[in-house]
Amino acid sequence: MASVIGCLELIKAANNISSFTLQVLETLIAAATGYLVIVSVGQYYLDHGFDRQDRRPGGRPNARALRRKIAANLSRAHLVRSTP
């Protein structure tokens, strides 16, 4: 998500706006806040969509089920000590 919205492009746009209004700090704070909101809201919906996909019948197993399965396999595995 952050790779699509270029941070440098956003800072350049904020600098262009601040050159007209002479309010440098305010435009940079507004740009940073906007960037944070856009990225966090987009990330929320992206994660929510993948979570919904995991719960579908026939979908891929979710991370919690995979962690349980790996932990169960590790607890049953016999650890072999290597010889020096």
PDB file of N, CA and C in Angstrom:
ATOM      1  N   MET A   1       0.825  -1.182   0.000  1.00  0.00           N
ATOM      2  CA  MET A   1       0.000   0.000   0.000  1.00  0.00           C
ATOM      3  C   MET A   1       0.871   1.248   0.000  1.00  0.00           C
ATOM      4  N   ALA A   2       1.892   1.249   0.829  1.00  0.00           N
ATOM      5  CA  ALA A   2       2.748   2.429   0.918  1.00  0.00           C
ATOM      6  C   ALA A   2       3.599   2.596  -0.334  1.00  0.00           C
ATOM      7  N   SER A   3       3.824   1.509  -1.079  1.00  0.00           N
ATOM      8  CA  SER A   3       4.620   1.638  -2.298  1.00  0.00           C
ATOM      9  C   SER A   3       3.838   2.298  -3.421  1.00  0.00           C
ATOM     10  N   VAL A   4       2.513   2.244  -3.365  1.00  0.00           N
ATOM     11  CA  VAL A   4       1.691   2.862  -4.400  1.00  0.00           C
ATOM     12  C   VAL A   4       1.649   4.371  -4.216  1.00  0.00           C
ATOM     13  N   ILE A   5       1.505   4.803  -2.993  1.00  0.00           N
ATOM     14  CA  ILE A   5       1.458   6.229  -2.693  1.00  0.00           C
ATOM     15  C   ILE A   5       2.867   6.643  -2.299  1.00  0.00           C
ATOM     16  N   GLY A   6       3.555   7.325  -3.190  1.00  0.00           N
ATOM     17  CA  GLY A   6       4.936   7.697  -2.938  1.00  0.00           C
ATOM     18  C   GLY A   6       5.060   8.788  -1.894  1.00  0.00           C
ATOM     19  N   CYS A   7       5.847   8.521  -0.885  1.00  0.00           N
ATOM     20  CA  CYS A   7       6.038   9.497   0.191  1.00  0.00           C
ATOM     21  C   CYS A   7       6.775  10.731  -0.331  1.00  0.00           C
ATOM     22  N   LEU A   8       7.753  10.517  -1.204  1.00  0.00           N
ATOM     23  CA  LEU A   8       8.490  11.650  -1.754  1.00  0.00           C
ATOM     24  C   LEU A   8       7.596  12.535  -2.624  1.00  0.00           C
ATOM     25  N   GLU A   9       6.691  11.915  -3.376  1.00  0.00           N
ATOM     26  CA  GLU A   9       5.761  12.695  -4.183  1.00  0.00           C
ATOM     27  C   GLU A   9       4.840  13.527  -3.300  1.00  0.00           C
ATOM     28  N   LEU A  10       4.431  12.948  -2.197  1.00  0.00           N
ATOM     29  CA  LEU A  10       3.552  13.662  -1.273  1.00  0.00           C
ATOM     30  C   LEU A  10       4.276  14.835  -0.621  1.00  0.00           C
ATOM     31  N   ILE A  11       5.524  14.638  -0.246  1.00  0.00           N
ATOM     32  CA  ILE A  11       6.305  15.721   0.353  1.00  0.00           C
ATOM     33  C   ILE A  11       6.569  16.824  -0.677  1.00  0.00           C
ATOM     34  N   LYS A  12       6.825  16.431  -1.919  1.00  0.00           N
ATOM     35  CA  LYS A  12       7.039  17.434  -2.969  1.00  0.00           C
ATOM     36  C   LYS A  12       5.780  18.254  -3.190  1.00  0.00           C
ATOM     37  N   ALA A  13       4.623  17.594  -3.205  1.00  0.00           N
ATOM     38  CA  ALA A  13       3.358  18.320  -3.360  1.00  0.00           C
ATOM     39  C   ALA A  13       3.131  19.260  -2.177  1.00  0.00           C
ATOM     40  N   ALA A  14       3.459  18.813  -0.975  1.00  0.00           N
ATOM     41  CA  ALA A  14       3.302  19.668   0.204  1.00  0.00           C
ATOM     42  C   ALA A  14       4.243  20.861   0.130  1.00  0.00           C
ATOM     43  N   ASN A  15       5.457  20.652  -0.356  1.00  0.00           N
ATOM     44  CA  ASN A  15       6.396  21.763  -0.509  1.00  0.00           C
ATOM     45  C   ASN A  15       5.917  22.758  -1.567  1.00  0.00           C
ATOM     46  N   ASN A  16       5.317  22.248  -2.635  1.00  0.00           N
ATOM     47  CA  ASN A  16       4.769  23.153  -3.651  1.00  0.00           C
ATOM     48  C   ASN A  16       3.646  24.005  -3.075  1.00  0.00           C
ATOM     49  N   ILE A  17       2.792  23.404  -2.275  1.00  0.00           N
ATOM     50  CA  ILE A  17       1.699  24.153  -1.661  1.00  0.00           C
ATOM     51  C   ILE A  17       2.249  25.161  -0.661  1.00  0.00           C
ATOM     52  N   SER A  18       3.250  24.747   0.105  1.00  0.00           N
ATOM     53  CA  SER A  18       3.791  25.650   1.123  1.00  0.00           C
ATOM     54  C   SER A  18       4.557  26.815   0.505  1.00  0.00           C
ATOM     55  N   SER A  19       5.043  26.658  -0.718  1.00  0.00           N
ATOM     56  CA  SER A  19       5.730  27.783  -1.358  1.00  0.00           C
ATOM     57  C   SER A  19       4.752  28.906  -1.704  1.00  0.00           C
ATOM     58  N   PHE A  20       3.479  28.566  -1.911  1.00  0.00           N
ATOM     59  CA  PHE A  20       2.471  29.591  -2.179  1.00  0.00           C
ATOM     60  C   PHE A  20       1.920  30.185  -0.888  1.00  0.00           C
ATOM     61  N   THR A  21       1.698  29.336   0.124  1.00  0.00           N
ATOM     62  CA  THR A  21       1.038  29.803   1.346  1.00  0.00           C
ATOM     63  C   THR A  21       2.006  30.224   2.437  1.00  0.00           C
ATOM     64  N   LEU A  22       3.284  29.852   2.307  1.00  0.00           N
ATOM     65  CA  LEU A  22       4.321  30.130   3.308  1.00  0.00           C
ATOM     66  C   LEU A  22       4.003  29.534   4.675  1.00  0.00           C
ATOM     67  N   GLN A  23       3.294  28.437   4.682  1.00  0.00           N
ATOM     68  CA  GLN A  23       2.994  27.702   5.916  1.00  0.00           C
ATOM     69  C   GLN A  23       3.598  26.306   5.771  1.00  0.00           C
ATOM     70  N   VAL A  24       4.889  26.211   5.991  1.00  0.00           N
ATOM     71  CA  VAL A  24       5.631  24.985   5.716  1.00  0.00           C
ATOM     72  C   VAL A  24       5.242  23.871   6.682  1.00  0.00           C
ATOM     73  N   LEU A  25       5.305  24.158   7.962  1.00  0.00           N
ATOM     74  CA  LEU A  25       5.060  23.125   8.960  1.00  0.00           C
ATOM     75  C   LEU A  25       3.631  22.593   8.877  1.00  0.00           C
ATOM     76  N   GLU A  26       2.679  23.491   8.672  1.00  0.00           N
ATOM     77  CA  GLU A  26       1.278  23.076   8.613  1.00  0.00           C
ATOM     78  C   GLU A  26       1.013  22.157   7.419  1.00  0.00           C
ATOM     79  N   THR A  27       1.597  22.468   6.261  1.00  0.00           N
ATOM     80  CA  THR A  27       1.359  21.616   5.093  1.00  0.00           C
ATOM     81  C   THR A  27       2.039  20.258   5.241  1.00  0.00           C
ATOM     82  N   LEU A  28       3.237  20.235   5.828  1.00  0.00           N
ATOM     83  CA  LEU A  28       3.911  18.950   6.028  1.00  0.00           C
ATOM     84  C   LEU A  28       3.167  18.083   7.047  1.00  0.00           C
ATOM     85  N   ILE A  29       2.637  18.690   8.097  1.00  0.00           N
ATOM     86  CA  ILE A  29       1.850  17.936   9.082  1.00  0.00           C
ATOM     87  C   ILE A  29       0.567  17.410   8.439  1.00  0.00           C
ATOM     88  N   ALA A  30      -0.078  18.244   7.625  1.00  0.00           N
ATOM     89  CA  ALA A  30      -1.300  17.802   6.942  1.00  0.00           C
ATOM     90  C   ALA A  30      -0.997  16.667   5.966  1.00  0.00           C
ATOM     91  N   ALA A  31       0.127  16.752   5.261  1.00  0.00           N
ATOM     92  CA  ALA A  31       0.505  15.693   4.326  1.00  0.00           C
ATOM     93  C   ALA A  31       0.802  14.392   5.064  1.00  0.00           C
ATOM     94  N   ALA A  32       1.530  14.492   6.177  1.00  0.00           N
ATOM     95  CA  ALA A  32       1.854  13.288   6.949  1.00  0.00           C
ATOM     96  C   ALA A  32       0.606  12.656   7.551  1.00  0.00           C
ATOM     97  N   THR A  33      -0.300  13.494   8.049  1.00  0.00           N
ATOM     98  CA  THR A  33      -1.541  12.972   8.624  1.00  0.00           C
ATOM     99  C   THR A  33      -2.400  12.315   7.549  1.00  0.00           C
ATOM    100  N   GLY A  34      -2.514  12.960   6.414  1.00  0.00           N
ATOM    101  CA  GLY A  34      -3.282  12.369   5.313  1.00  0.00           C
ATOM    102  C   GLY A  34      -2.703  11.058   4.851  1.00  0.00           C
ATOM    103  N   TYR A  35      -1.374  11.005   4.741  1.00  0.00           N
ATOM    104  CA  TYR A  35      -0.707   9.772   4.333  1.00  0.00           C
ATOM    105  C   TYR A  35      -0.960   8.656   5.338  1.00  0.00           C
ATOM    106  N   LEU A  36      -0.858   8.986   6.615  1.00  0.00           N
ATOM    107  CA  LEU A  36      -1.085   7.992   7.664  1.00  0.00           C
ATOM    108  C   LEU A  36      -2.517   7.470   7.632  1.00  0.00           C
ATOM    109  N   VAL A  37      -3.471   8.358   7.450  1.00  0.00           N
ATOM    110  CA  VAL A  37      -4.877   7.947   7.412  1.00  0.00           C
ATOM    111  C   VAL A  37      -5.160   7.077   6.191  1.00  0.00           C
ATOM    112  N   ILE A  38      -4.672   7.498   5.038  1.00  0.00           N
ATOM    113  CA  ILE A  38      -4.931   6.733   3.810  1.00  0.00           C
ATOM    114  C   ILE A  38      -4.315   5.343   3.895  1.00  0.00           C
ATOM    115  N   VAL A  39      -3.082   5.268   4.359  1.00  0.00           N
ATOM    116  CA  VAL A  39      -2.394   3.976   4.424  1.00  0.00           C
ATOM    117  C   VAL A  39      -3.015   3.072   5.484  1.00  0.00           C
ATOM    118  N   SER A  40      -3.363   3.627   6.652  1.00  0.00           N
ATOM    119  CA  SER A  40      -3.920   2.781   7.710  1.00  0.00           C
ATOM    120  C   SER A  40      -5.325   2.298   7.366  1.00  0.00           C
ATOM    121  N   VAL A  41      -6.147   3.151   6.769  1.00  0.00           N
ATOM    122  CA  VAL A  41      -7.491   2.719   6.372  1.00  0.00           C
ATOM    123  C   VAL A  41      -7.399   1.694   5.254  1.00  0.00           C
ATOM    124  N   GLY A  42      -6.523   1.935   4.294  1.00  0.00           N
ATOM    125  CA  GLY A  42      -6.333   0.956   3.214  1.00  0.00           C
ATOM    126  C   GLY A  42      -5.825  -0.366   3.735  1.00  0.00           C
ATOM    127  N   GLN A  43      -4.901  -0.327   4.679  1.00  0.00           N
ATOM    128  CA  GLN A  43      -4.373  -1.563   5.265  1.00  0.00           C
ATOM    129  C   GLN A  43      -5.449  -2.315   6.033  1.00  0.00           C
ATOM    130  N   TYR A  44      -6.325  -1.584   6.712  1.00  0.00           N
ATOM    131  CA  TYR A  44      -7.409  -2.223   7.451  1.00  0.00           C
ATOM    132  C   TYR A  44      -8.313  -2.998   6.495  1.00  0.00           C
ATOM    133  N   TYR A  45      -8.724  -2.346   5.407  1.00  0.00           N
ATOM    134  CA  TYR A  45      -9.614  -3.023   4.468  1.00  0.00           C
ATOM    135  C   TYR A  45      -8.913  -4.162   3.739  1.00  0.00           C
ATOM    136  N   LEU A  46      -7.626  -4.011   3.488  1.00  0.00           N
ATOM    137  CA  LEU A  46      -6.873  -5.085   2.857  1.00  0.00           C
ATOM    138  C   LEU A  46      -6.791  -6.301   3.776  1.00  0.00           C
ATOM    139  N   ASP A  47      -6.469  -6.075   5.045  1.00  0.00           N
ATOM    140  CA  ASP A  47      -6.418  -7.164   6.014  1.00  0.00           C
ATOM    141  C   ASP A  47      -7.794  -7.787   6.226  1.00  0.00           C
ATOM    142  N   HIS A  48      -8.814  -6.950   6.269  1.00  0.00           N
ATOM    143  CA  HIS A  48     -10.176  -7.450   6.469  1.00  0.00           C
ATOM    144  C   HIS A  48     -10.601  -8.331   5.296  1.00  0.00           C
ATOM    145  N   GLY A  49     -10.224  -7.946   4.098  1.00  0.00           N
ATOM    146  CA  GLY A  49     -10.563  -8.749   2.920  1.00  0.00           C
ATOM    147  C   GLY A  49      -9.862 -10.093   2.927  1.00  0.00           C
ATOM    148  N   PHE A  50      -8.586 -10.115   3.315  1.00  0.00           N
ATOM    149  CA  PHE A  50      -7.872 -11.386   3.380  1.00  0.00           C
ATOM    150  C   PHE A  50      -8.395 -12.259   4.504  1.00  0.00           C
ATOM    151  N   ASP A  51      -8.805 -11.657   5.617  1.00  0.00           N
ATOM    152  CA  ASP A  51      -9.364 -12.428   6.721  1.00  0.00           C
ATOM    153  C   ASP A  51     -10.680 -13.079   6.301  1.00  0.00           C
ATOM    154  N   ARG A  52     -11.496 -12.328   5.573  1.00  0.00           N
ATOM    155  CA  ARG A  52     -12.766 -12.870   5.106  1.00  0.00           C
ATOM    156  C   ARG A  52     -12.520 -14.008   4.130  1.00  0.00           C
ATOM    157  N   GLN A  53     -11.478 -13.881   3.303  1.00  0.00           N
ATOM    158  CA  GLN A  53     -11.139 -14.933   2.358  1.00  0.00           C
ATOM    159  C   GLN A  53     -10.700 -16.197   3.092  1.00  0.00           C
ATOM    160  N   ASP A  54     -10.021 -16.043   4.222  1.00  0.00           N
ATOM    161  CA  ASP A  54      -9.573 -17.198   4.993  1.00  0.00           C
ATOM    162  C   ASP A  54     -10.734 -17.956   5.604  1.00  0.00           C
ATOM    163  N   ARG A  55     -11.828 -17.265   5.910  1.00  0.00           N
ATOM    164  CA  ARG A  55     -12.963 -17.929   6.574  1.00  0.00           C
ATOM    165  C   ARG A  55     -13.922 -18.594   5.598  1.00  0.00           C
ATOM    166  N   ARG A  56     -13.737 -18.388   4.308  1.00  0.00           N
ATOM    167  CA  ARG A  56     -14.624 -19.019   3.332  1.00  0.00           C
ATOM    168  C   ARG A  56     -14.404 -20.520   3.298  1.00  0.00           C
ATOM    169  N   PRO A  57     -15.472 -21.295   3.051  1.00  0.00           N
ATOM    170  CA  PRO A  57     -15.269 -22.734   2.886  1.00  0.00           C
ATOM    171  C   PRO A  57     -14.419 -22.996   1.640  1.00  0.00           C
ATOM    172  N   GLY A  58     -13.426 -23.796   1.800  1.00  0.00           N
ATOM    173  CA  GLY A  58     -12.529 -24.089   0.693  1.00  0.00           C
ATOM    174  C   GLY A  58     -11.432 -23.059   0.533  1.00  0.00           C
ATOM    175  N   GLY A  59     -11.441 -22.038   1.372  1.00  0.00           N
ATOM    176  CA  GLY A  59     -10.390 -21.024   1.323  1.00  0.00           C
ATOM    177  C   GLY A  59      -9.140 -21.532   2.002  1.00  0.00           C
ATOM    178  N   ARG A  60      -8.107 -20.728   1.960  1.00  0.00           N
ATOM    179  CA  ARG A  60      -6.886 -21.168   2.604  1.00  0.00           C
ATOM    180  C   ARG A  60      -7.040 -21.102   4.113  1.00  0.00           C
ATOM    181  N   PRO A  61      -6.350 -21.956   4.845  1.00  0.00           N
ATOM    182  CA  PRO A  61      -6.483 -21.960   6.301  1.00  0.00           C
ATOM    183  C   PRO A  61      -5.920 -20.675   6.899  1.00  0.00           C
ATOM    184  N   ASN A  62      -6.530 -20.254   7.965  1.00  0.00           N
ATOM    185  CA  ASN A  62      -6.067 -19.002   8.568  1.00  0.00           C
ATOM    186  C   ASN A  62      -4.790 -19.230   9.377  1.00  0.00           C
ATOM    187  N   ALA A  63      -4.166 -18.127   9.767  1.00  0.00           N
ATOM    188  CA  ALA A  63      -2.860 -18.194  10.422  1.00  0.00           C
ATOM    189  C   ALA A  63      -2.938 -18.878  11.778  1.00  0.00           C
ATOM    190  N   ARG A  64      -4.031 -18.688  12.514  1.00  0.00           N
ATOM    191  CA  ARG A  64      -4.151 -19.297  13.834  1.00  0.00           C
ATOM    192  C   ARG A  64      -4.175 -20.818  13.728  1.00  0.00           C
ATOM    193  N   ALA A  65      -4.904 -21.346  12.753  1.00  0.00           N
ATOM    194  CA  ALA A  65      -4.960 -22.795  12.573  1.00  0.00           C
ATOM    195  C   ALA A  65      -3.595 -23.337  12.146  1.00  0.00           C
ATOM    196  N   LEU A  66      -2.900 -22.587  11.294  1.00  0.00           N
ATOM    197  CA  LEU A  66      -1.570 -23.039  10.885  1.00  0.00           C
ATOM    198  C   LEU A  66      -0.595 -23.041  12.055  1.00  0.00           C
ATOM    199  N   ARG A  67      -0.675 -22.014  12.916  1.00  0.00           N
ATOM    200  CA  ARG A  67       0.204 -21.976  14.082  1.00  0.00           C
ATOM    201  C   ARG A  67      -0.051 -23.157  15.008  1.00  0.00           C
ATOM    202  N   ARG A  68      -1.333 -23.491  15.223  1.00  0.00           N
ATOM    203  CA  ARG A  68      -1.658 -24.644  16.071  1.00  0.00           C
ATOM    204  C   ARG A  68      -1.109 -25.932  15.483  1.00  0.00           C
ATOM    205  N   LYS A  69      -1.247 -26.069  14.167  1.00  0.00           N
ATOM    206  CA  LYS A  69      -0.776 -27.286  13.510  1.00  0.00           C
ATOM    207  C   LYS A  69       0.748 -27.405  13.606  1.00  0.00           C
ATOM    208  N   ILE A  70       1.449 -26.304  13.402  1.00  0.00           N
ATOM    209  CA  ILE A  70       2.906 -26.330  13.495  1.00  0.00           C
ATOM    210  C   ILE A  70       3.342 -26.620  14.924  1.00  0.00           C
ATOM    211  N   ALA A  71       2.674 -26.000  15.910  1.00  0.00           N
ATOM    212  CA  ALA A  71       3.029 -26.244  17.309  1.00  0.00           C
ATOM    213  C   ALA A  71       2.795 -27.698  17.689  1.00  0.00           C
ATOM    214  N   ALA A  72       1.710 -28.288  17.190  1.00  0.00           N
ATOM    215  CA  ALA A  72       1.438 -29.696  17.482  1.00  0.00           C
ATOM    216  C   ALA A  72       2.501 -30.595  16.858  1.00  0.00           C
ATOM    217  N   ASN A  73       2.921 -30.276  15.644  1.00  0.00           N
ATOM    218  CA  ASN A  73       3.955 -31.081  14.989  1.00  0.00           C
ATOM    219  C   ASN A  73       5.300 -30.933  15.687  1.00  0.00           C
ATOM    220  N   LEU A  74       5.607 -29.742  16.157  1.00  0.00           N
ATOM    221  CA  LEU A  74       6.879 -29.533  16.850  1.00  0.00           C
ATOM    222  C   LEU A  74       6.906 -30.227  18.202  1.00  0.00           C
ATOM    223  N   SER A  75       5.763 -30.283  18.871  1.00  0.00           N
ATOM    224  CA  SER A  75       5.753 -30.942  20.174  1.00  0.00           C
ATOM    225  C   SER A  75       5.906 -32.455  20.037  1.00  0.00           C
ATOM    226  N   ARG A  76       5.494 -33.008  18.893  1.00  0.00           N
ATOM    227  CA  ARG A  76       5.620 -34.441  18.669  1.00  0.00           C
ATOM    228  C   ARG A  76       6.971 -34.824  18.077  1.00  0.00           C
ATOM    229  N   ALA A  77       7.686 -33.884  17.517  1.00  0.00           N
ATOM    230  CA  ALA A  77       8.961 -34.188  16.853  1.00  0.00           C
ATOM    231  C   ALA A  77      10.033 -34.471  17.901  1.00  0.00           C
ATOM    232  N   HIS A  78      10.862 -35.440  17.594  1.00  0.00           N
ATOM    233  CA  HIS A  78      11.971 -35.769  18.483  1.00  0.00           C
ATOM    234  C   HIS A  78      13.173 -34.947  18.050  1.00  0.00           C
ATOM    235  N   LEU A  79      13.743 -34.259  19.005  1.00  0.00           N
ATOM    236  CA  LEU A  79      14.904 -33.446  18.697  1.00  0.00           C
ATOM    237  C   LEU A  79      16.146 -34.328  18.698  1.00  0.00           C
ATOM    238  N   VAL A  80      16.939 -34.209  17.680  1.00  0.00           N
ATOM    239  CA  VAL A  80      18.151 -35.020  17.557  1.00  0.00           C
ATOM    240  C   VAL A  80      19.342 -34.101  17.789  1.00  0.00           C
ATOM    241  N   ARG A  81      20.201 -34.533  18.699  1.00  0.00           N
ATOM    242  CA  ARG A  81      21.396 -33.747  18.992  1.00  0.00           C
ATOM    243  C   ARG A  81      22.475 -34.120  17.990  1.00  0.00           C
ATOM    244  N   SER A  82      23.055 -33.101  17.395  1.00  0.00           N
ATOM    245  CA  SER A  82      24.138 -33.384  16.448  1.00  0.00           C
ATOM    246  C   SER A  82      25.429 -33.608  17.211  1.00  0.00           C
ATOM    247  N   THR A  83      26.264 -34.484  16.686  1.00  0.00           N
ATOM    248  CA  THR A  83      27.540 -34.767  17.353  1.00  0.00           C
ATOM    249  C   THR A  83      28.570 -33.754  16.920  1.00  0.00           C
ATOM    250  N   PRO A  84      29.447 -33.338  17.832  1.00  0.00           N
ATOM    251  CA  PRO A  84      30.462 -32.350  17.447  1.00  0.00           C
ATOM    252  C   PRO A  84      31.556 -32.927  16.610  1.00  0.00           C
TER     253      PRO A  84
END
